[in-house]
XYZ file of C-alpha atoms in Angstrom:
319
model
C 6.815 0.329 15.681
C 5.077 -0.322 12.187
C 6.461 -3.177 10.550
C 5.662 -3.585 6.698
C 6.004 -6.799 4.663
C 6.248 -6.673 1.028
C 6.890 -9.970 -0.747
C 7.558 -8.536 -4.411
C 9.715 -5.292 -3.955
C 11.105 -3.112 -6.506
C 13.131 -0.444 -7.855
C 10.996 2.134 -9.657
C 12.596 4.159 -12.182
C 10.214 7.533 -13.006
C 10.808 9.493 -15.755
C 8.671 13.077 -16.132
C 8.100 14.385 -19.924
C 6.122 16.779 -21.563
C 4.343 13.949 -23.642
C 5.151 10.254 -24.765
C 5.436 9.640 -28.351
C 5.604 5.923 -28.853
C 8.077 4.877 -31.367
C 10.166 7.550 -31.255
C 13.047 8.713 -28.771
C 11.436 10.288 -25.888
C 13.760 12.639 -23.597
C 12.972 13.098 -19.819
C 12.902 16.383 -18.436
C 13.583 14.866 -15.096
C 14.205 10.890 -13.683
C 14.204 9.425 -10.646
C 14.918 6.014 -8.777
C 13.400 5.293 -5.522
C 12.492 1.752 -3.739
C 9.464 0.193 -4.591
C 7.001 -1.944 -3.788
C 3.293 -1.329 -1.538
C 4.717 -2.470 1.712
C 8.380 -0.363 0.921
C 6.432 2.644 0.024
C 4.279 2.528 3.137
C 7.645 2.217 5.409
C 9.187 5.693 3.326
C 5.798 7.410 3.988
C 5.756 6.391 7.816
C 9.538 7.256 8.247
C 8.714 10.827 6.483
C 5.872 11.212 8.825
C 8.256 10.587 11.748
C 7.191 6.602 12.750
C 9.493 4.337 13.654
C 9.220 1.454 10.924
C 11.193 -2.227 9.665
C 10.763 -3.024 6.189
C 10.849 -6.692 5.857
C 11.171 -8.215 2.258
C 12.808 -10.958 0.016
C 15.856 -9.407 -2.023
C 18.115 -10.631 -4.487
C 20.691 -9.893 -6.927
C 22.594 -6.314 -7.675
C 18.810 -4.393 -7.638
C 18.032 -6.260 -4.547
C 21.737 -4.633 -2.978
C 20.679 -1.185 -4.566
C 17.037 -0.999 -2.437
C 18.060 -2.096 0.163
C 20.967 0.396 0.086
C 18.315 3.212 -0.459
C 15.918 2.305 2.100
C 19.130 2.483 4.910
C 19.559 5.797 3.581
C 16.073 7.016 4.143
C 16.416 5.781 7.556
C 14.102 2.678 7.376
C 15.438 -0.484 9.110
C 15.676 -3.903 6.583
C 14.858 -7.002 7.805
C 15.839 -9.053 4.208
C 15.610 -13.099 3.158
C 18.196 -13.547 0.570
C 16.645 -14.830 -2.270
C 18.410 -16.457 -5.450
C 16.158 -14.669 -7.891
C 16.573 -10.935 -8.524
C 14.686 -8.219 -7.410
C 12.599 -6.563 -10.191
C 12.583 -3.079 -11.594
C 9.768 -1.112 -12.233
C 9.481 1.890 -14.843
C 7.139 5.005 -14.469
C 6.585 7.673 -17.610
C 4.406 10.940 -16.119
C 3.293 13.250 -18.436
C 2.926 16.668 -17.924
C -0.901 16.237 -18.109
C -1.192 14.223 -15.547
C -0.912 10.439 -17.943
C 1.019 7.675 -16.012
C 2.478 4.662 -17.800
C 3.863 2.021 -15.624
C 5.776 -0.751 -16.921
C 6.096 -3.590 -13.738
C 8.370 -6.570 -13.974
C 7.181 -10.075 -13.089
C 9.709 -10.533 -10.261
C 11.504 -13.117 -9.115
C 10.157 -16.548 -7.873
C 10.683 -17.964 -4.405
C 11.309 -21.379 -3.491
C 9.239 -22.902 -0.559
C 12.536 -22.241 1.512
C 12.311 -18.500 0.912
C 8.513 -18.205 1.348
C 8.929 -20.294 5.003
C 11.915 -17.960 5.609
C 9.979 -14.771 4.711
C 7.136 -15.667 7.840
C 10.038 -16.717 10.006
C 11.433 -13.299 9.479
C 8.138 -11.896 10.186
C 7.793 -13.682 13.096
C 11.421 -13.085 14.540
C 11.056 -9.091 13.794
C 7.201 -9.464 16.098
C 9.706 -11.335 18.835
C 12.640 -8.535 18.799
C 10.563 -5.936 19.152
C 8.714 -7.482 22.573
C 12.199 -7.770 23.546
C 13.830 -4.727 23.297
C 10.361 -2.808 24.636
C 9.477 -1.324 21.212
C 6.368 -3.267 20.701
C 5.077 -4.084 17.029
C 1.528 -2.084 16.783
C 0.735 -2.820 13.178
C 1.969 -5.211 10.492
C 1.263 -3.578 6.992
C 0.948 -6.819 4.404
C 1.215 -5.307 1.199
C 1.366 -5.876 -2.741
C 0.739 -8.875 -4.955
C 2.386 -12.403 -4.057
C 5.222 -13.159 -6.053
C 5.807 -16.404 -7.895
C 6.322 -19.249 -5.864
C 3.916 -18.065 -2.852
C 0.336 -19.533 -2.782
C -2.944 -17.651 -2.534
C -3.009 -18.729 1.104
C 0.261 -17.598 2.224
C -1.295 -14.048 3.528
C -4.197 -16.044 5.031
C -1.064 -17.852 7.146
C 0.747 -14.449 7.726
C -2.464 -12.927 9.154
C -3.164 -15.480 11.507
C 0.704 -15.593 12.505
C 0.831 -12.005 13.330
C -2.278 -12.220 15.564
C -0.986 -15.013 17.509
C 1.879 -12.737 17.790
C -0.335 -10.393 19.371
C -0.112 -7.593 16.747
C -2.393 -6.292 13.972
C -2.621 -6.228 10.438
C -3.341 -4.225 7.887
C -3.567 -6.541 4.455
C -3.454 -4.690 1.383
C -3.315 -7.053 -2.224
C -6.265 -8.096 -4.769
C -7.512 -10.978 -6.137
C -7.619 -14.897 -4.782
C -4.769 -13.364 -2.533
C -7.338 -11.000 -1.089
C -10.142 -13.425 -0.713
C -8.225 -16.242 0.643
C -7.254 -13.884 3.322
C -10.811 -13.056 4.464
C -11.270 -15.673 6.631
C -8.612 -15.243 9.196
C -10.227 -11.695 9.960
C -7.255 -9.312 8.845
C -8.044 -5.923 10.882
C -7.880 -3.760 7.821
C -8.075 -4.457 4.237
C -7.565 -1.581 1.560
C -9.082 -2.406 -1.886
C -9.658 0.474 -4.484
C -12.402 0.635 -6.383
C -11.418 -2.085 -8.950
C -10.435 -4.505 -6.379
C -13.277 -4.652 -4.874
C -15.097 -5.141 -7.945
C -13.249 -8.127 -8.717
C -13.687 -9.578 -4.757
C -17.262 -8.960 -4.884
C -17.792 -9.994 -8.909
C -20.268 -6.912 -9.715
C -19.258 -3.174 -11.181
C -19.193 -0.581 -8.511
C -20.344 2.456 -10.013
C -21.627 4.795 -7.161
C -20.392 5.547 -3.447
C -23.370 3.459 -2.811
C -22.172 -0.189 -4.459
C -18.670 0.690 -2.841
C -20.286 0.686 0.648
C -21.827 -2.507 -0.160
C -19.137 -4.269 -1.790
C -17.134 -3.217 1.532
C -19.775 -4.638 3.309
C -19.633 -7.740 1.445
C -15.856 -7.778 2.481
C -16.629 -7.281 6.308
C -19.149 -10.315 6.563
C -16.191 -12.382 5.012
C -14.147 -11.600 7.471
C -12.347 -8.198 7.260
C -12.630 -6.127 10.526
C -12.232 -2.625 8.436
C -12.336 -1.903 5.417
C -11.061 1.423 3.960
C -11.682 1.451 0.354
C -9.985 3.825 -2.087
C -11.847 5.447 -4.585
C -9.158 7.564 -6.509
C -10.459 11.342 -7.188
C -13.851 10.217 -5.306
C -12.184 9.671 -1.936
C -12.316 7.188 0.744
C -14.721 5.277 2.516
C -13.932 3.506 5.942
C -16.615 0.507 6.979
C -16.085 -1.019 10.205
C -18.576 -2.100 13.524
C -18.159 1.284 15.060
C -19.506 3.613 11.987
C -19.121 4.258 8.108
C -17.447 7.302 7.039
C -16.464 8.803 3.901
C -14.274 11.519 3.173
C -12.631 13.562 0.189
C -9.763 15.788 -0.059
C -9.144 18.430 -3.143
C -6.297 18.233 -5.582
C -5.322 21.372 -7.650
C -2.862 19.554 -9.788
C -2.125 15.221 -9.780
C 1.825 15.103 -10.936
C 1.936 11.511 -9.868
C -0.415 8.793 -8.432
C 2.565 6.215 -8.019
C 2.234 5.296 -4.172
C -0.533 7.686 -3.176
C -2.351 4.730 -1.930
C 0.526 3.695 0.214
C 0.443 7.339 1.634
C -2.964 6.757 2.585
C -2.459 3.466 3.910
C 0.644 4.956 6.209
C -1.381 8.099 7.421
C -4.139 5.832 8.492
C -2.048 3.525 10.389
C -0.056 6.010 12.055
C -3.226 7.873 13.311
C -3.994 4.930 14.935
C -5.976 2.539 12.429
C -9.309 3.207 13.524
C -11.742 5.713 12.883
C -12.910 9.142 11.400
C -9.063 10.560 12.351
C -7.296 7.563 10.895
C -9.621 8.422 7.458
C -8.643 12.287 7.791
C -5.068 11.206 7.661
C -5.430 8.777 5.134
C -6.688 11.450 2.979
C -4.401 14.078 4.006
C -1.255 11.732 2.977
C -2.807 11.071 -0.437
C -3.689 14.329 -1.381
C -0.033 15.399 -0.345
C 1.541 11.837 -2.485
C -0.214 12.836 -5.758
C 1.397 16.309 -5.881
C 4.488 15.100 -5.570
C 6.995 13.748 -8.664
C 7.473 10.274 -8.682
C 7.029 7.862 -5.415
C 7.898 10.997 -3.282
C 6.430 10.151 0.161
C 4.768 13.674 1.617
C 6.405 15.194 5.234
C 4.145 16.274 7.428
C 4.878 20.334 6.249
C 3.265 18.815 2.824
C -0.066 17.881 4.673
C -3.588 19.759 4.597
C -5.599 18.188 7.199
C -7.806 20.978 7.449
C -8.840 20.653 3.422
C -10.191 17.237 4.376
C -13.905 16.542 4.834
C -14.989 13.559 5.976
C -18.472 12.942 7.196
C -20.763 9.869 8.335
C -23.951 11.243 5.934
C -22.349 8.894 3.251
C -23.262 10.033 -0.363
C -24.925 6.622 -1.861
C -26.385 7.768 -5.145
C -23.159 9.699 -5.725
C -21.765 8.449 -8.933
C -18.237 7.302 -9.262
C -15.921 8.898 -11.878
C -14.196 7.018 -14.070
């Protein structure tokens, strides 16, 4: 059992069109409406891969009800805190050349009572798992914190999850990430920009990313799963360090690709080069699918993934 927590979920509307022309009427060739938010996407990817998962999230308004309905239709258990504000709606515009324009709404503000209820719901979900014999192996806490939640909220959550006997993966950034490190999350998953922000310097080579990830481990992270975009991924842990890459012919949409990677990593045990291989296979498959569609086992090509302990430290990162 893997539980996800998404403090600021969304409905994600994606439009696909040949090219976006600002200031004019643009007609989409295709469009999709998907449940969104990083933790929600992790649950969707886990379900697509055949894992059991529960999505814990605050929901409000008509958009919150629709989000819950969409998740249940996909076979995902939903544990929700009812909030006064409306769940946000995000828009993505995907052009044929691979360009993606995203408009993310700020989302609702949670009250102190709603914040406390969300923590309590996570605790109750862990307890229900123990009581029913479906123990929670991992909790994945993902995304930005909504208004009303202090940066220390994730640190409190990490401590609570550990006290309940489970491991926790954290995918966030900025002050929330830094505040949570001292609580020793089992894995954090920054991308290149988030690594740079966390250590206060540019990350321009694979070696820079290794050094930055090592600094996060010194501050408390037990493992760092670092996404380097088209340049692959790093896993830095006490047991060792590995670098991997996966070829992708055509990028259709990178919405949710990092979340698919985290799902693959956790679904494969959440540690070691085998889990890194699974993360890369899931991420590579996700970017070749429309919108935020999550890959199934039939979409994966783990044989195309290359993972090595011989890390190319001098390799420059693109972009």
